PDB file of C-alpha atoms and ligand atoms in Angstrom:
ATOM      1  CA  MET A  13       0.000   0.000   0.000  1.00 43.00           C
ATOM      2  CA  GLU A  14       1.219   3.484  -0.868  1.00 47.00           C
ATOM      3  CA  GLU A  15       2.166   5.341   2.280  1.00 58.00           C
ATOM      4  CA  GLU A  16       0.254   8.525   3.051  1.00 56.00           C
ATOM      5  CA  LYS A  17       2.631  11.477   2.900  1.00 82.00           C
ATOM      6  CA  ASN A  18       0.290  14.437   2.683  1.00 90.00           C
ATOM      7  CA  TYR A  19      -0.993  15.695   5.975  1.00 93.00           C
ATOM      8  CA  LYS A  20      -3.698  18.220   6.661  1.00 94.00           C
ATOM      9  CA  VAL A  21      -2.766  20.665   9.386  1.00 96.00           C
ATOM     10  CA  LEU A  22      -4.970  23.478  10.540  1.00 95.00           C
ATOM     11  CA  LEU A  23      -4.772  26.403  12.902  1.00 96.00           C
ATOM     12  CA  ILE A  24      -7.480  27.428  15.317  1.00 96.00           C
ATOM     13  CA  GLY A  25      -7.789  29.716  18.303  1.00 97.00           C
ATOM     14  CA  ASP A  26      -9.153  33.175  18.992  1.00 97.00           C
ATOM     15  CA  SER A  27      -8.938  35.984  16.491  1.00 96.00           C
ATOM     16  CA  ASP A  28      -5.710  38.035  16.667  1.00 97.00           C
ATOM     17  CA  VAL A  29      -3.560  35.493  18.495  1.00 98.00           C
ATOM     18  CA  GLY A  30      -1.268  35.307  15.456  1.00 97.00           C
ATOM     19  CA  LYS A  31      -2.368  32.227  13.526  1.00 96.00           C
ATOM     20  CA  THR A  32      -1.908  33.813  10.114  1.00 93.00           C
ATOM     21  CA  SER A  33       1.407  35.326  11.184  1.00 96.00           C
ATOM     22  CA  ILE A  34       2.659  31.907  12.275  1.00 97.00           C
ATOM     23  CA  VAL A  35       1.709  30.440   8.892  1.00 95.00           C
ATOM     24  CA  LYS A  36       3.300  33.340   7.009  1.00 93.00           C
ATOM     25  CA  ARG A  37       6.486  33.048   8.986  1.00 95.00           C
ATOM     26  CA  PHE A  38       6.660  29.331   8.346  1.00 95.00           C
ATOM     27  CA  LEU A  39       5.777  29.505   4.631  1.00 91.00           C
ATOM     28  CA  ASP A  40       7.417  32.725   3.435  1.00 84.00           C
ATOM     29  CA  ASP A  41       9.646  33.706   6.361  1.00 84.00           C
ATOM     30  CA  THR A  42       7.963  37.103   6.563  1.00 83.00           C
ATOM     31  CA  PHE A  43       6.133  39.056   9.257  1.00 84.00           C
ATOM     32  CA  ASP A  44       3.743  42.035   9.058  1.00 78.00           C
ATOM     33  CA  GLU A  45       3.451  44.364  12.006  1.00 74.00           C
ATOM     34  CA  ASP A  46       0.043  45.490  10.785  1.00 66.00           C
ATOM     35  CA  LEU A  47      -1.655  42.448   9.488  1.00 59.00           C
ATOM     36  CA  LEU A  48      -5.081  43.930   8.970  1.00 52.00           C
ATOM     37  CA  CYS A  49      -7.007  41.026   7.674  1.00 49.00           C
ATOM     38  CA  THR A  50      -6.314  37.420   7.007  1.00 51.00           C
ATOM     39  CA  ILE A  51      -5.682  36.477   3.416  1.00 47.00           C
ATOM     40  CA  GLY A  52      -8.438  34.186   2.302  1.00 51.00           C
ATOM     41  CA  VAL A  53      -6.334  31.260   1.210  1.00 51.00           C
ATOM     42  CA  GLU A  54      -7.781  27.839   1.713  1.00 66.00           C
ATOM     43  CA  PHE A  55      -4.521  26.057   2.250  1.00 81.00           C
ATOM     44  CA  LYS A  56      -0.881  26.064   1.243  1.00 86.00           C
ATOM     45  CA  MET A  57       1.552  23.210   0.985  1.00 90.00           C
ATOM     46  CA  LYS A  58       5.034  22.972   2.383  1.00 93.00           C
ATOM     47  CA  ALA A  59       7.422  20.079   2.680  1.00 93.00           C
ATOM     48  CA  VAL A  60       9.238  19.414   5.945  1.00 92.00           C
ATOM     49  CA  GLU A  61      11.947  16.938   6.781  1.00 90.00           C
ATOM     50  CA  VAL A  62      11.113  14.396   9.450  1.00 90.00           C
ATOM     51  CA  ASP A  63      13.689  11.774  10.340  1.00 87.00           C
ATOM     52  CA  GLY A  64      15.355  12.322   6.984  1.00 89.00           C
ATOM     53  CA  LYS A  65      12.078  11.858   5.132  1.00 89.00           C
ATOM     54  CA  SER A  66      10.206  14.594   3.342  1.00 91.00           C
ATOM     55  CA  VAL A  67       6.508  14.919   4.108  1.00 92.00           C
ATOM     56  CA  THR A  68       4.091  17.523   2.796  1.00 94.00           C
ATOM     57  CA  LEU A  69       1.935  19.564   5.106  1.00 95.00           C
ATOM     58  CA  CYS A  70      -1.229  21.118   3.726  1.00 93.00           C
ATOM     59  CA  ILE A  71      -1.684  24.054   6.048  1.00 94.00           C
ATOM     60  CA  TRP A  72      -5.150  25.485   6.462  1.00 93.00           C
ATOM     61  CA  ASP A  73      -5.697  28.947   7.873  1.00 92.00           C
ATOM     62  CA  THR A  74      -9.044  30.644   8.330  1.00 88.00           C
ATOM     63  CA  ALA A  75     -10.145  33.802   6.541  1.00 82.00           C
ATOM     64  CA  GLY A  76     -11.083  35.286   9.907  1.00 85.00           C
ATOM     65  CA  GLN A  77     -14.309  33.371  10.529  1.00 85.00           C
ATOM     66  CA  GLU A  78     -13.096  32.425  14.030  1.00 88.00           C
ATOM     67  CA  LYS A  79     -13.912  35.971  15.085  1.00 85.00           C
ATOM     68  CA  PHE A  80     -17.557  35.039  14.738  1.00 84.00           C
ATOM     69  CA  ARG A  81     -16.982  31.525  15.975  1.00 82.00           C
ATOM     70  CA  ALA A  82     -18.239  30.362  12.627  1.00 79.00           C
ATOM     71  CA  LEU A  83     -15.747  27.741  11.512  1.00 78.00           C
ATOM     72  CA  ILE A  84     -17.512  25.038   9.594  1.00 80.00           C
ATOM     73  CA  SER A  85     -17.031  21.340   9.904  1.00 84.00           C
ATOM     74  CA  SER A  86     -15.277  21.002   6.525  1.00 83.00           C
ATOM     75  CA  TYR A  87     -12.426  23.082   7.900  1.00 87.00           C
ATOM     76  CA  TYR A  88     -11.778  20.351  10.471  1.00 90.00           C
ATOM     77  CA  ARG A  89     -12.576  17.379   8.262  1.00 89.00           C
ATOM     78  CA  GLY A  90      -9.722  14.955   7.771  1.00 91.00           C
ATOM     79  CA  ALA A  91      -7.209  17.013   9.763  1.00 94.00           C
ATOM     80  CA  HIS A  92      -4.190  15.011  10.883  1.00 96.00           C
ATOM     81  CA  GLY A  93      -2.834  17.800  13.042  1.00 97.00           C
ATOM     82  CA  ILE A  94      -4.325  20.829  14.755  1.00 97.00           C
ATOM     83  CA  ILE A  95      -2.371  23.793  16.015  1.00 98.00           C
ATOM     84  CA  LEU A  96      -4.364  25.355  18.835  1.00 98.00           C
ATOM     85  CA  THR A  97      -3.044  28.854  19.359  1.00 98.00           C
ATOM     86  CA  TYR A  98      -3.300  31.468  22.104  1.00 98.00           C
ATOM     87  CA  ASP A  99      -1.586  34.762  22.824  1.00 98.00           C
ATOM     88  CA  VAL A 100       0.619  34.653  25.949  1.00 98.00           C
ATOM     89  CA  THR A 101      -0.100  38.364  26.505  1.00 98.00           C
ATOM     90  CA  LYS A 102      -3.901  37.881  26.525  1.00 98.00           C
ATOM     91  CA  ARG A 103      -5.252  35.595  29.224  1.00 98.00           C
ATOM     92  CA  GLU A 104      -8.671  35.671  27.613  1.00 98.00           C
ATOM     93  CA  THR A 105      -7.315  33.730  24.621  1.00 98.00           C
ATOM     94  CA  PHE A 106      -5.911  31.109  26.999  1.00 98.00           C
ATOM     95  CA  LYS A 107      -9.246  30.801  28.813  1.00 98.00           C
ATOM     96  CA  ASN A 108     -11.017  30.309  25.497  1.00 98.00           C
ATOM     97  CA  LEU A 109      -8.932  27.244  24.626  1.00 98.00           C
ATOM     98  CA  GLN A 110     -11.586  24.970  26.096  1.00 98.00           C
ATOM     99  CA  TYR A 111     -14.092  26.344  23.605  1.00 96.00           C
ATOM    100  CA  TRP A 112     -11.783  25.387  20.739  1.00 96.00           C
ATOM    101  CA  LEU A 113     -11.144  21.950  22.242  1.00 97.00           C
ATOM    102  CA  ASN A 114     -14.893  21.394  22.284  1.00 95.00           C
ATOM    103  CA  GLU A 115     -15.051  22.407  18.633  1.00 94.00           C
ATOM    104  CA  ILE A 116     -12.340  19.868  17.804  1.00 94.00           C
ATOM    105  CA  GLU A 117     -14.274  17.276  19.758  1.00 93.00           C
ATOM    106  CA  THR A 118     -17.423  18.060  17.809  1.00 92.00           C
ATOM    107  CA  PHE A 119     -16.049  18.442  14.285  1.00 91.00           C
ATOM    108  CA  SER A 120     -12.821  16.522  13.955  1.00 90.00           C
ATOM    109  CA  ASN A 121     -13.579  13.135  12.431  1.00 82.00           C
ATOM    110  CA  ARG A 122     -10.223  11.547  13.233  1.00 84.00           C
ATOM    111  CA  ALA A 123     -10.052  10.123  16.724  1.00 81.00           C
ATOM    112  CA  ASN A 124      -6.274  10.283  16.768  1.00 89.00           C
ATOM    113  CA  VAL A 125      -5.815  13.826  15.523  1.00 95.00           C
ATOM    114  CA  VAL A 126      -2.557  15.255  16.905  1.00 97.00           C
ATOM    115  CA  LYS A 127      -2.995  18.453  18.885  1.00 97.00           C
ATOM    116  CA  LEU A 128      -0.235  20.979  19.422  1.00 98.00           C
ATOM    117  CA  LEU A 129      -0.824  23.843  21.833  1.00 98.00           C
ATOM    118  CA  VAL A 130       1.074  26.964  20.802  1.00 98.00           C
ATOM    119  CA  GLY A 131       1.571  30.031  22.983  1.00 98.00           C
ATOM    120  CA  ASN A 132       2.480  32.858  20.602  1.00 98.00           C
ATOM    121  CA  LYS A 133       3.920  36.411  20.976  1.00 98.00           C
ATOM    122  CA  ILE A 134       6.581  35.534  23.549  1.00 98.00           C
ATOM    123  CA  ASP A 135       8.649  38.458  22.222  1.00 98.00           C
ATOM    124  CA  LYS A 136       6.264  40.857  23.980  1.00 98.00           C
ATOM    125  CA  GLU A 137       6.901  42.238  27.460  1.00 96.00           C
ATOM    126  CA  ASN A 138       3.381  42.125  28.876  1.00 97.00           C
ATOM    127  CA  ARG A 139       2.994  38.390  29.328  1.00 98.00           C
ATOM    128  CA  GLU A 140      -0.169  37.237  31.140  1.00 98.00           C
ATOM    129  CA  VAL A 141       0.178  33.461  30.814  1.00 98.00           C
ATOM    130  CA  THR A 142       3.301  31.719  32.078  1.00 98.00           C
ATOM    131  CA  ARG A 143       5.056  28.929  30.237  1.00 98.00           C
ATOM    132  CA  GLU A 144       4.249  26.594  33.142  1.00 98.00           C
ATOM    133  CA  GLU A 145       0.524  27.284  32.844  1.00 98.00           C
ATOM    134  CA  GLY A 146       0.628  26.500  29.133  1.00 98.00           C
ATOM    135  CA  LEU A 147       2.541  23.305  29.754  1.00 98.00           C
ATOM    136  CA  GLU A 148       0.171  22.197  32.531  1.00 98.00           C
ATOM    137  CA  PHE A 149      -2.916  22.801  30.413  1.00 98.00           C
ATOM    138  CA  ALA A 150      -1.419  20.997  27.427  1.00 98.00           C
ATOM    139  CA  LYS A 151      -0.565  18.004  29.604  1.00 98.00           C
ATOM    140  CA  SER A 152      -4.040  17.850  31.097  1.00 98.00           C
ATOM    141  CA  LYS A 153      -5.559  17.695  27.598  1.00 97.00           C
ATOM    142  CA  ALA A 154      -3.050  15.312  26.033  1.00 95.00           C
ATOM    143  CA  MET A 155      -1.594  17.967  23.769  1.00 97.00           C
ATOM    144  CA  PHE A 156       1.991  18.752  22.874  1.00 97.00           C
ATOM    145  CA  PHE A 157       3.178  22.216  23.749  1.00 98.00           C
ATOM    146  CA  ILE A 158       5.479  24.874  22.403  1.00 98.00           C
ATOM    147  CA  GLU A 159       5.880  28.623  22.812  1.00 98.00           C
ATOM    148  CA  CYS A 160       6.810  30.794  19.857  1.00 98.00           C
ATOM    149  CA  SER A 161       6.996  34.204  18.287  1.00 98.00           C
ATOM    150  CA  ALA A 162       5.987  34.754  14.678  1.00 98.00           C
ATOM    151  CA  LYS A 163       7.762  38.082  14.966  1.00 98.00           C
ATOM    152  CA  THR A 164      11.202  36.821  16.004  1.00 98.00           C
ATOM    153  CA  LYS A 165      10.795  33.341  14.401  1.00 98.00           C
ATOM    154  CA  ILE A 166      11.545  31.554  17.641  1.00 98.00           C
ATOM    155  CA  GLY A 167       9.794  28.198  17.837  1.00 98.00           C
ATOM    156  CA  ILE A 168       8.004  28.418  14.479  1.00 98.00           C
ATOM    157  CA  GLN A 169       9.913  25.885  12.390  1.00 96.00           C
ATOM    158  CA  GLN A 170      10.155  23.648  15.440  1.00 96.00           C
ATOM    159  CA  ALA A 171       6.385  23.741  15.950  1.00 97.00           C
ATOM    160  CA  PHE A 172       5.615  22.433  12.468  1.00 97.00           C
ATOM    161  CA  GLU A 173       8.425  19.878  12.535  1.00 96.00           C
ATOM    162  CA  GLU A 174       7.314  18.574  15.925  1.00 95.00           C
ATOM    163  CA  LEU A 175       3.760  18.324  14.723  1.00 97.00           C
ATOM    164  CA  ALA A 176       4.775  16.479  11.540  1.00 96.00           C
ATOM    165  CA  HIS A 177       6.881  14.140  13.637  1.00 96.00           C
ATOM    166  CA  LYS A 178       4.002  13.330  15.994  1.00 95.00           C
ATOM    167  CA  ILE A 179       1.598  12.851  13.085  1.00 95.00           C
ATOM    168  CA  ILE A 180       3.896  10.296  11.507  1.00 92.00           C
ATOM    169  CA  GLU A 181       4.272   8.458  14.812  1.00 91.00           C
ATOM    170  CA  THR A 182       0.496   8.362  15.337  1.00 87.00           C
ATOM    171  CA  PRO A 183      -1.260   5.361  13.786  1.00 78.00           C
TER     172      PRO A 183
HETATM  173  P1  GDP B 209      -4.941  35.764  13.614  1.00 80.16           P
HETATM  174  O1  GDP B 209      -6.211  36.548  13.664  1.00 80.16           O
HETATM  175  O2  GDP B 209      -4.894  34.733  14.710  1.00 80.16           O
HETATM  176  O3  GDP B 209      -4.667  35.171  12.262  1.00 80.16           O
HETATM  177  O4  GDP B 209      -3.749  36.775  13.966  1.00 80.16           O
HETATM  178  P2  GDP B 209      -2.778  37.574  12.965  1.00 80.16           P
HETATM  179  O5  GDP B 209      -1.728  36.678  12.430  1.00 80.16           O
HETATM  180  O6  GDP B 209      -3.614  38.302  11.990  1.00 80.16           O
HETATM  181  O7  GDP B 209      -2.044  38.567  13.967  1.00 80.16           O
HETATM  182  C1  GDP B 209      -2.757  39.525  14.733  1.00 80.16           C
HETATM  183  C2  GDP B 209      -1.807  40.668  15.132  1.00 80.16           C
HETATM  184  O8  GDP B 209      -0.793  40.175  16.015  1.00 80.16           O
HETATM  185  C3  GDP B 209      -1.053  41.303  13.948  1.00 80.16           C
HETATM  186  O9  GDP B 209      -0.968  42.705  14.177  1.00 80.16           O
HETATM  187  C4  GDP B 209       0.329  40.679  14.015  1.00 80.16           C
HETATM  188  O10 GDP B 209       1.323  41.543  13.483  1.00 80.16           O
HETATM  189  C5  GDP B 209       0.504  40.466  15.507  1.00 80.16           C
HETATM  190  N1  GDP B 209       1.384  39.310  15.826  1.00 80.16           N
HETATM  191  C6  GDP B 209       1.247  38.034  15.380  1.00 80.16           C
HETATM  192  N2  GDP B 209       2.207  37.240  15.888  1.00 80.16           N
HETATM  193  C7  GDP B 209       2.978  38.020  16.674  1.00 80.16           C
HETATM  194  C8  GDP B 209       4.154  37.792  17.480  1.00 80.16           C
HETATM  195  O11 GDP B 209       4.695  36.676  17.585  1.00 80.16           O
HETATM  196  N3  GDP B 209       4.658  38.866  18.161  1.00 80.16           N
HETATM  197  C9  GDP B 209       4.099  40.111  18.083  1.00 80.16           C
HETATM  198  N4  GDP B 209       4.680  41.084  18.796  1.00 80.16           N
HETATM  199  N5  GDP B 209       3.005  40.369  17.356  1.00 80.16           N
HETATM  200  C10 GDP B 209       2.448  39.352  16.645  1.00 80.16           C
HETATM  201 MG1   MG B 210      -5.839  35.022  10.613  1.00 80.16          MG
END
Protein backbone atom coordinates (compact mmCIF):
# COMPACT_ATOMS: atom_id res chain seq x y z
CA MET A 1 0.00 0.00 0.00
CA GLU A 2 1.22 3.48 -0.87
CA GLU A 3 2.17 5.34 2.28
CA GLU A 4 0.25 8.53 3.05
CA LYS A 5 2.63 11.48 2.90
CA ASN A 6 0.29 14.44 2.68
CA TYR A 7 -0.99 15.69 5.97
CA LYS A 8 -3.70 18.22 6.66
CA VAL A 9 -2.77 20.67 9.39
CA LEU A 10 -4.97 23.48 10.54
CA LEU A 11 -4.77 26.40 12.90
CA ILE A 12 -7.48 27.43 15.32
CA GLY A 13 -7.79 29.72 18.30
CA ASP A 14 -9.15 33.18 18.99
CA SER A 15 -8.94 35.98 16.49
CA ASP A 16 -5.71 38.03 16.67
CA VAL A 17 -3.56 35.49 18.50
CA GLY A 18 -1.27 35.31 15.46
CA LYS A 19 -2.37 32.23 13.53
CA THR A 20 -1.91 33.81 10.11
CA SER A 21 1.41 35.33 11.18
CA ILE A 22 2.66 31.91 12.27
CA VAL A 23 1.71 30.44 8.89
CA LYS A 24 3.30 33.34 7.01
CA ARG A 25 6.49 33.05 8.99
CA PHE A 26 6.66 29.33 8.35
CA LEU A 27 5.78 29.50 4.63
CA ASP A 28 7.42 32.73 3.44
CA ASP A 29 9.65 33.71 6.36
CA THR A 30 7.96 37.10 6.56
CA PHE A 31 6.13 39.06 9.26
CA ASP A 32 3.74 42.03 9.06
CA GLU A 33 3.45 44.36 12.01
CA ASP A 34 0.04 45.49 10.79
CA LEU A 35 -1.66 42.45 9.49
CA LEU A 36 -5.08 43.93 8.97
CA CYS A 37 -7.01 41.03 7.67
CA THR A 38 -6.31 37.42 7.01
CA ILE A 39 -5.68 36.48 3.42
CA GLY A 40 -8.44 34.19 2.30
CA VAL A 41 -6.33 31.26 1.21
CA GLU A 42 -7.78 27.84 1.71
CA PHE A 43 -4.52 26.06 2.25
CA LYS A 44 -0.88 26.06 1.24
CA MET A 45 1.55 23.21 0.99
CA LYS A 46 5.03 22.97 2.38
CA ALA A 47 7.42 20.08 2.68
CA VAL A 48 9.24 19.41 5.94
CA GLU A 49 11.95 16.94 6.78
CA VAL A 50 11.11 14.40 9.45
CA ASP A 51 13.69 11.77 10.34
CA GLY A 52 15.36 12.32 6.98
CA LYS A 53 12.08 11.86 5.13
CA SER A 54 10.21 14.59 3.34
CA VAL A 55 6.51 14.92 4.11
CA THR A 56 4.09 17.52 2.80
CA LEU A 57 1.94 19.56 5.11
CA CYS A 58 -1.23 21.12 3.73
CA ILE A 59 -1.68 24.05 6.05
CA TRP A 60 -5.15 25.49 6.46
CA ASP A 61 -5.70 28.95 7.87
CA THR A 62 -9.04 30.64 8.33
CA ALA A 63 -10.15 33.80 6.54
CA GLY A 64 -11.08 35.29 9.91
CA GLN A 65 -14.31 33.37 10.53
CA GLU A 66 -13.10 32.43 14.03
CA LYS A 67 -13.91 35.97 15.08
CA PHE A 68 -17.56 35.04 14.74
CA ARG A 69 -16.98 31.53 15.97
CA ALA A 70 -18.24 30.36 12.63
CA LEU A 71 -15.75 27.74 11.51
CA ILE A 72 -17.51 25.04 9.59
CA SER A 73 -17.03 21.34 9.90
CA SER A 74 -15.28 21.00 6.53
CA TYR A 75 -12.43 23.08 7.90
CA TYR A 76 -11.78 20.35 10.47
CA ARG A 77 -12.58 17.38 8.26
CA GLY A 78 -9.72 14.95 7.77
CA ALA A 79 -7.21 17.01 9.76
CA HIS A 80 -4.19 15.01 10.88
CA GLY A 81 -2.83 17.80 13.04
CA ILE A 82 -4.32 20.83 14.76
CA ILE A 83 -2.37 23.79 16.01
CA LEU A 84 -4.36 25.36 18.84
CA THR A 85 -3.04 28.85 19.36
CA TYR A 86 -3.30 31.47 22.10
CA ASP A 87 -1.59 34.76 22.82
CA VAL A 88 0.62 34.65 25.95
CA THR A 89 -0.10 38.36 26.50
CA LYS A 90 -3.90 37.88 26.52
CA ARG A 91 -5.25 35.60 29.22
CA GLU A 92 -8.67 35.67 27.61
CA THR A 93 -7.32 33.73 24.62
CA PHE A 94 -5.91 31.11 27.00
CA LYS A 95 -9.25 30.80 28.81
CA ASN A 96 -11.02 30.31 25.50
CA LEU A 97 -8.93 27.24 24.63
CA GLN A 98 -11.59 24.97 26.10
CA TYR A 99 -14.09 26.34 23.61
CA TRP A 100 -11.78 25.39 20.74
CA LEU A 101 -11.14 21.95 22.24
CA ASN A 102 -14.89 21.39 22.28
CA GLU A 103 -15.05 22.41 18.63
CA ILE A 104 -12.34 19.87 17.80
CA GLU A 105 -14.27 17.28 19.76
CA THR A 106 -17.42 18.06 17.81
CA PHE A 107 -16.05 18.44 14.28
CA SER A 108 -12.82 16.52 13.96
CA ASN A 109 -13.58 13.14 12.43
CA ARG A 110 -10.22 11.55 13.23
CA ALA A 111 -10.05 10.12 16.72
CA ASN A 112 -6.27 10.28 16.77
CA VAL A 113 -5.81 13.83 15.52
CA VAL A 114 -2.56 15.25 16.91
CA LYS A 115 -2.99 18.45 18.89
CA LEU A 116 -0.23 20.98 19.42
CA LEU A 117 -0.82 23.84 21.83
CA VAL A 118 1.07 26.96 20.80
CA GLY A 119 1.57 30.03 22.98
CA ASN A 120 2.48 32.86 20.60
CA LYS A 121 3.92 36.41 20.98
CA ILE A 122 6.58 35.53 23.55
CA ASP A 123 8.65 38.46 22.22
CA LYS A 124 6.26 40.86 23.98
CA GLU A 125 6.90 42.24 27.46
CA ASN A 126 3.38 42.13 28.88
CA ARG A 127 2.99 38.39 29.33
CA GLU A 128 -0.17 37.24 31.14
CA VAL A 129 0.18 33.46 30.81
CA THR A 130 3.30 31.72 32.08
CA ARG A 131 5.06 28.93 30.24
CA GLU A 132 4.25 26.59 33.14
CA GLU A 133 0.52 27.28 32.84
CA GLY A 134 0.63 26.50 29.13
CA LEU A 135 2.54 23.30 29.75
CA GLU A 136 0.17 22.20 32.53
CA PHE A 137 -2.92 22.80 30.41
CA ALA A 138 -1.42 21.00 27.43
CA LYS A 139 -0.57 18.00 29.60
CA SER A 140 -4.04 17.85 31.10
CA LYS A 141 -5.56 17.69 27.60
CA ALA A 142 -3.05 15.31 26.03
CA MET A 143 -1.59 17.97 23.77
CA PHE A 144 1.99 18.75 22.87
CA PHE A 145 3.18 22.22 23.75
CA ILE A 146 5.48 24.87 22.40
CA GLU A 147 5.88 28.62 22.81
CA CYS A 148 6.81 30.79 19.86
CA SER A 149 7.00 34.20 18.29
CA ALA A 150 5.99 34.75 14.68
CA LYS A 151 7.76 38.08 14.97
CA THR A 152 11.20 36.82 16.00
CA LYS A 153 10.79 33.34 14.40
CA ILE A 154 11.55 31.55 17.64
CA GLY A 155 9.79 28.20 17.84
CA ILE A 156 8.00 28.42 14.48
CA GLN A 157 9.91 25.88 12.39
CA GLN A 158 10.15 23.65 15.44
CA ALA A 159 6.39 23.74 15.95
CA PHE A 160 5.61 22.43 12.47
CA GLU A 161 8.42 19.88 12.54
CA GLU A 162 7.31 18.57 15.93
CA LEU A 163 3.76 18.32 14.72
CA ALA A 164 4.77 16.48 11.54
CA HIS A 165 6.88 14.14 13.64
CA LYS A 166 4.00 13.33 15.99
CA ILE A 167 1.60 12.85 13.08
CA ILE A 168 3.90 10.30 11.51
CA GLU A 169 4.27 8.46 14.81
CA THR A 170 0.50 8.36 15.34
CA PRO A 171 -1.26 5.36 13.79
P1 LIG B 1 -4.94 35.76 13.61
O1 LIG B 1 -6.21 36.55 13.66
O2 LIG B 1 -4.89 34.73 14.71
O3 LIG B 1 -4.67 35.17 12.26
O4 LIG B 1 -3.75 36.77 13.97
P2 LIG B 1 -2.78 37.57 12.97
O5 LIG B 1 -1.73 36.68 12.43
O6 LIG B 1 -3.61 38.30 11.99
O7 LIG B 1 -2.04 38.57 13.97
C1 LIG B 1 -2.76 39.52 14.73
C2 LIG B 1 -1.81 40.67 15.13
O8 LIG B 1 -0.79 40.18 16.01
C3 LIG B 1 -1.05 41.30 13.95
O9 LIG B 1 -0.97 42.70 14.18
C4 LIG B 1 0.33 40.68 14.01
O10 LIG B 1 1.32 41.54 13.48
C5 LIG B 1 0.50 40.47 15.51
N1 LIG B 1 1.38 39.31 15.83
C6 LIG B 1 1.25 38.03 15.38
N2 LIG B 1 2.21 37.24 15.89
C7 LIG B 1 2.98 38.02 16.67
C8 LIG B 1 4.15 37.79 17.48
O11 LIG B 1 4.70 36.68 17.58
N3 LIG B 1 4.66 38.87 18.16
C9 LIG B 1 4.10 40.11 18.08
N4 LIG B 1 4.68 41.08 18.80
N5 LIG B 1 3.01 40.37 17.36
C10 LIG B 1 2.45 39.35 16.65
MG1 LIG C 1 -5.84 35.02 10.61
